[in-house]
Amino acid sequence: MEALRATYGDDDSSDSDSDHSPPLSFPANSNPQTEEMLSSALPPPPVSLLHPPNSLGSLYYLQTGQPSRVRSFPHVEGNYALHVYIPVFIPSISKKEMGQFLKRVSSVVPNLHVVDIDIPLNTLCKEEHKLEQVALGREFHISLGRTVPIRVHQIDSIVAMLRQKLQFQKRYWIDFNKWEVFVNDDRTRTFLSLEVVTGGLPEITKQIQAVNEVYKLHNLPEFYKDPRPHISLAWALGDVSGSLKKVVEQETKSSAFRGSLQSRICTSKVGGIECKIGNRTHIICKSPDQ
């Protein structure tokens, strides 16, 4: 039991339906033993040298004091958060236009934060390279099932069944065609997202059905009856969907993204499916190159 807890960590959970990637890693301090040996001989370096103005590490302090997220389910000792998803990366060719869209939205809705790292979006918008690298350069997730708590004894069974159900998966392309606004189940957070409405939707729907079968066998709640696959890029506290939708609709009409279901805001190739339990990520399947 203790070995499993050491492997999977605490039952950290996230509220987002679509985006559960690890927080951005910032420069860590040096080895404690080395610091102890040198502290008596050398003065500490200036903070400015540790986080130069142009480095991403200088964004670390911006996380302090930001609105805290609320758990989607209560903390219970011995539970681990389960999340099954498709990893997604935004291609470089799409980042510039998407970054401009995010800038315009954040100028009207200033309380938006980047998903997972919780840095104010309007702060990143001041420097284009940071916006593209931090807000758009991360791994995003398309959820294939709800994020739910499971017990230790369920872990091996769930992972094995997911691999069995999803082992034969071909590579396919996903088209993100539409900017959309979503609210989580308890209406504590609103998300600015990119939705899949054409290319890749049939394949994702089949994978959601397979995950649902595994969830049912373990008495876990199934996914939404009418799933709308998406990745979330930014969030705001509370239910601000009404005001955010108005801004998104206005900006979509006036931008290069015309809202047509045939247009592509960005396209990504699916390379596999992953499952995160606690702090550990399991590779469920990797799609062979076609």
Coordinates of C-alpha atoms in Angstrom, one line a residue:
M1 CA 0.0 0.0 0.0
E2 CA 2.8 2.5 0.9
A3 CA 4.7 1.6 -2.2
L4 CA 1.6 2.4 -4.3
R5 CA 1.1 5.7 -2.5
A6 CA 4.7 6.6 -3.2
T7 CA 4.3 5.8 -6.8
Y8 CA 0.9 7.6 -7.4
G9 CA 1.2 10.4 -4.9
D10 CA -1.7 12.1 -3.3
D11 CA -5.2 12.3 -4.8
D12 CA -4.6 15.6 -6.5
S13 CA -7.5 16.4 -8.7
S14 CA -8.3 19.1 -11.2
D15 CA -11.7 20.7 -12.1
S16 CA -11.3 21.0 -15.8
D17 CA -13.1 18.6 -18.1
S18 CA -10.6 18.9 -20.8
D19 CA -7.2 20.0 -19.7
H20 CA -5.2 18.2 -16.9
S21 CA -1.6 18.5 -18.0
P22 CA 1.2 19.0 -15.4
P23 CA 2.0 22.6 -14.4
L24 CA 4.8 24.4 -16.2
S25 CA 8.2 23.5 -14.7
F26 CA 10.2 26.5 -13.5
P27 CA 13.9 26.6 -12.7
A28 CA 14.5 24.7 -9.4
N29 CA 17.0 25.6 -6.7
S30 CA 20.3 23.9 -6.7
N31 CA 21.1 20.9 -4.5
P32 CA 20.6 21.7 -0.8
Q33 CA 23.9 20.0 0.2
T34 CA 25.8 22.2 -2.3
E35 CA 24.1 25.3 -1.0
E36 CA 25.0 24.5 2.6
M37 CA 28.7 24.1 1.6
L38 CA 28.9 27.3 -0.3
S39 CA 26.6 29.6 1.8
S40 CA 29.4 30.5 4.2
A41 CA 31.9 31.3 1.5
L42 CA 29.7 33.1 -1.1
P43 CA 26.8 35.5 -0.9
P44 CA 23.6 34.5 -2.6
P45 CA 23.2 35.7 -6.2
P46 CA 20.8 38.5 -7.0
V47 CA 17.3 37.3 -7.7
S48 CA 17.4 39.1 -11.1
L49 CA 20.1 36.6 -12.2
L50 CA 18.0 33.6 -11.2
H51 CA 15.1 34.9 -13.3
P52 CA 16.2 37.2 -16.1
P53 CA 13.6 39.5 -17.5
N54 CA 13.3 37.5 -20.8
S55 CA 13.1 34.1 -19.1
L56 CA 9.9 32.1 -18.5
G57 CA 11.1 31.6 -14.9
S58 CA 10.3 35.3 -14.3
L59 CA 6.6 34.4 -14.6
Y60 CA 6.7 32.2 -11.5
Y61 CA 5.8 35.0 -9.1
L62 CA 2.7 35.8 -11.1
Q63 CA 1.1 32.6 -9.8
T64 CA 1.2 33.9 -6.2
G65 CA -2.2 35.1 -4.9
Q66 CA -4.1 34.0 -8.0
P67 CA -7.6 32.6 -7.6
S68 CA -7.5 29.0 -6.3
R69 CA -9.2 26.2 -8.1
V70 CA -11.9 24.1 -6.4
R71 CA -11.8 20.3 -6.3
S72 CA -14.5 18.6 -8.4
F73 CA -14.7 15.9 -5.7
P74 CA -13.7 15.9 -2.0
H75 CA -10.3 14.7 -0.8
V76 CA -10.5 11.2 0.6
E77 CA -7.4 9.3 1.9
G78 CA -6.5 6.5 -0.4
N79 CA -8.3 7.8 -3.5
Y80 CA -6.5 8.7 -6.7
A81 CA -7.8 10.9 -9.5
L82 CA -8.3 9.1 -12.8
H83 CA -8.2 10.9 -16.1
V84 CA -8.1 9.3 -19.6
Y85 CA -7.2 11.7 -22.5
I86 CA -5.7 12.3 -25.9
P87 CA -2.5 14.4 -25.7
V88 CA -2.7 17.4 -28.2
F89 CA 0.0 19.9 -29.3
I90 CA -0.8 23.0 -31.2
P91 CA 1.3 23.3 -34.4
S92 CA 3.5 26.3 -34.7
I93 CA 1.8 27.4 -37.9
S94 CA -1.4 28.1 -36.0
K95 CA 0.0 29.8 -32.9
K96 CA 0.3 33.3 -34.2
E97 CA -3.4 33.7 -35.3
M98 CA -4.6 31.9 -32.2
G99 CA -2.4 34.2 -30.0
Q100 CA -3.9 37.3 -31.6
F101 CA -7.4 35.9 -30.9
L102 CA -6.6 35.3 -27.3
K103 CA -5.2 38.9 -27.0
R104 CA -8.4 40.4 -28.2
V105 CA -10.5 38.3 -25.9
S106 CA -8.4 38.9 -22.8
S107 CA -8.5 42.7 -23.5
V108 CA -12.3 42.5 -23.0
V109 CA -12.4 39.7 -20.3
P110 CA -9.3 40.5 -18.2
N111 CA -9.9 37.8 -15.5
L112 CA -8.9 34.9 -17.7
H113 CA -6.1 32.7 -16.7
V114 CA -4.0 30.1 -18.6
V115 CA -5.2 26.6 -17.9
D116 CA -3.2 24.6 -15.3
I117 CA -0.5 27.2 -14.7
D118 CA -2.9 29.8 -13.5
I119 CA -1.0 32.8 -14.9
P120 CA -3.2 35.8 -16.0
L121 CA -3.7 35.6 -19.7
N122 CA -3.5 39.4 -20.2
T123 CA 0.0 39.4 -18.6
L124 CA 1.3 36.9 -21.2
C125 CA -0.4 38.9 -23.9
K126 CA 2.1 41.7 -23.3
E127 CA 4.9 39.6 -24.9
E128 CA 4.0 37.6 -28.0
H129 CA 6.7 35.0 -27.6
K130 CA 5.6 34.2 -24.0
L131 CA 2.0 34.0 -25.1
E132 CA 2.8 31.5 -27.8
Q133 CA 5.3 29.5 -25.7
V134 CA 3.4 29.4 -22.4
A135 CA -0.3 29.6 -23.3
L136 CA -0.1 27.7 -26.6
G137 CA 3.2 25.6 -26.4
R138 CA 2.0 23.2 -23.8
E139 CA 0.4 19.7 -24.0
F140 CA -3.4 19.9 -24.1
H141 CA -5.9 17.2 -23.4
I142 CA -9.1 15.9 -25.0
S143 CA -10.9 14.1 -22.3
L144 CA -12.3 10.6 -23.1
G145 CA -13.9 10.2 -19.7
R146 CA -14.7 12.1 -16.5
T147 CA -12.0 12.8 -14.0
V148 CA -13.1 10.6 -11.1
P149 CA -11.6 9.2 -7.8
I150 CA -10.7 5.6 -7.8
R151 CA -9.3 3.3 -5.1
V152 CA -5.9 1.7 -5.1
H153 CA -7.2 -1.8 -5.8
Q154 CA -8.9 -0.6 -9.0
I155 CA -5.8 0.8 -10.6
D156 CA -4.3 -2.3 -12.3
S157 CA -7.6 -3.5 -13.5
I158 CA -8.6 -0.1 -15.1
V159 CA -5.3 0.3 -16.8
A160 CA -5.3 -3.3 -18.2
M161 CA -8.9 -3.0 -19.5
L162 CA -8.2 0.4 -21.1
R163 CA -5.2 -1.0 -22.9
Q164 CA -7.3 -4.0 -24.1
K165 CA -10.2 -1.9 -25.4
L166 CA -8.0 0.7 -27.0
Q167 CA -5.0 -1.3 -28.3
F168 CA -5.8 -1.2 -32.0
Q169 CA -5.9 2.5 -32.8
K170 CA -4.9 4.1 -36.1
R171 CA -3.5 7.6 -36.4
Y172 CA -6.0 10.2 -37.4
W173 CA -6.2 14.0 -37.8
I174 CA -8.2 16.2 -35.5
D175 CA -9.6 19.5 -36.8
F176 CA -10.4 22.1 -34.2
N177 CA -13.0 24.2 -35.9
K178 CA -14.7 26.3 -33.3
W179 CA -14.0 28.6 -30.4
E180 CA -16.4 27.6 -27.6
V181 CA -17.2 28.4 -24.0
F182 CA -17.8 25.6 -21.4
V183 CA -18.7 25.6 -17.7
N184 CA -17.8 22.8 -15.3
D185 CA -20.5 20.7 -13.6
D186 CA -20.6 22.7 -10.4
R187 CA -20.3 26.0 -12.3
T188 CA -17.2 27.1 -10.4
R189 CA -15.2 27.7 -13.5
T190 CA -15.7 28.8 -17.1
F191 CA -13.4 27.7 -19.9
L192 CA -12.4 29.2 -23.3
S193 CA -11.9 26.2 -25.5
L194 CA -11.4 24.9 -29.0
E195 CA -14.0 22.3 -30.0
V196 CA -13.8 19.4 -32.5
V197 CA -16.9 19.4 -34.7
T198 CA -15.8 17.6 -37.9
G199 CA -12.5 16.0 -38.5
G200 CA -11.7 13.4 -35.9
L201 CA -15.1 13.5 -34.2
P202 CA -16.2 9.9 -35.2
E203 CA -12.9 8.4 -34.0
I204 CA -13.0 10.3 -30.7
T205 CA -16.6 9.3 -30.1
K206 CA -15.7 5.6 -30.5
Q207 CA -12.9 6.0 -28.0
I208 CA -15.2 7.6 -25.5
Q209 CA -17.5 4.7 -25.8
A210 CA -14.7 2.3 -25.1
V211 CA -13.6 4.2 -22.0
N212 CA -17.3 4.3 -20.9
E213 CA -17.4 0.5 -21.0
V214 CA -14.4 0.3 -18.7
Y215 CA -15.9 2.9 -16.3
K216 CA -19.1 1.0 -16.1
L217 CA -17.3 -2.3 -15.2
H218 CA -15.8 -0.4 -12.3
N219 CA -19.0 1.4 -11.2
L220 CA -17.6 4.8 -12.3
P221 CA -19.8 7.5 -13.8
E222 CA -19.9 7.5 -17.6
F223 CA -19.0 10.5 -19.8
Y224 CA -21.6 13.0 -21.0
K225 CA -24.4 11.5 -23.2
D226 CA -23.6 14.0 -26.0
P227 CA -19.9 14.6 -25.7
R228 CA -18.3 17.6 -27.2
P229 CA -14.6 16.9 -27.5
H230 CA -12.4 20.0 -26.9
I231 CA -9.2 21.4 -25.4
S232 CA -9.3 24.3 -22.9
L233 CA -6.9 27.1 -23.2
A234 CA -8.0 29.6 -20.5
W235 CA -10.4 29.7 -17.5
A236 CA -12.1 32.2 -15.3
L237 CA -13.6 31.8 -11.8
G238 CA -17.4 31.2 -11.6
D239 CA -19.9 31.1 -14.4
V240 CA -19.1 33.9 -16.7
S241 CA -20.2 32.0 -19.8
G242 CA -22.7 34.6 -20.9
S243 CA -20.3 37.5 -21.2
L244 CA -17.5 35.4 -22.5
K245 CA -19.6 33.8 -25.2
K246 CA -20.6 37.3 -26.4
V247 CA -17.0 38.4 -26.7
V248 CA -16.0 35.1 -28.5
E249 CA -18.8 35.5 -31.0
Q250 CA -17.9 39.1 -31.7
E251 CA -14.2 38.3 -32.2
T252 CA -14.9 35.2 -34.3
K253 CA -17.0 37.3 -36.7
S254 CA -14.3 40.0 -37.0
S255 CA -11.3 37.7 -37.2
A256 CA -9.9 35.2 -39.6
F257 CA -11.8 32.5 -37.8
R258 CA -15.3 32.9 -39.3
G259 CA -16.9 30.2 -37.3
S260 CA -17.6 28.0 -40.3
L261 CA -17.7 24.3 -39.5
Q262 CA -15.5 23.7 -42.5
S263 CA -12.7 26.1 -41.4
R264 CA -9.8 24.9 -39.4
I265 CA -8.4 26.9 -36.5
C266 CA -5.7 24.3 -36.1
T267 CA -5.1 20.6 -36.9
S268 CA -3.3 18.0 -34.8
K269 CA -2.4 14.4 -35.5
V270 CA -3.4 11.9 -32.8
G271 CA -0.4 9.8 -31.6
G272 CA -2.0 7.8 -28.8
I273 CA -4.0 7.8 -25.6
E274 CA -2.8 8.3 -22.0
C275 CA -4.2 7.8 -18.6
K276 CA -3.2 9.8 -15.5
I277 CA -3.8 8.3 -12.0
G278 CA -2.6 10.4 -9.2
N279 CA 0.8 11.7 -10.2
R280 CA 1.6 8.8 -12.6
T281 CA 0.9 8.8 -16.3
H282 CA 0.2 5.5 -18.1
I283 CA 0.6 5.0 -21.9
I284 CA -2.6 3.3 -22.9
C285 CA -1.8 3.0 -26.6
K286 CA 0.5 4.5 -29.2
S287 CA -0.8 4.8 -32.8
P288 CA 1.5 3.3 -35.4
D289 CA 2.7 5.7 -38.2
Q290 CA 0.6 5.3 -41.3

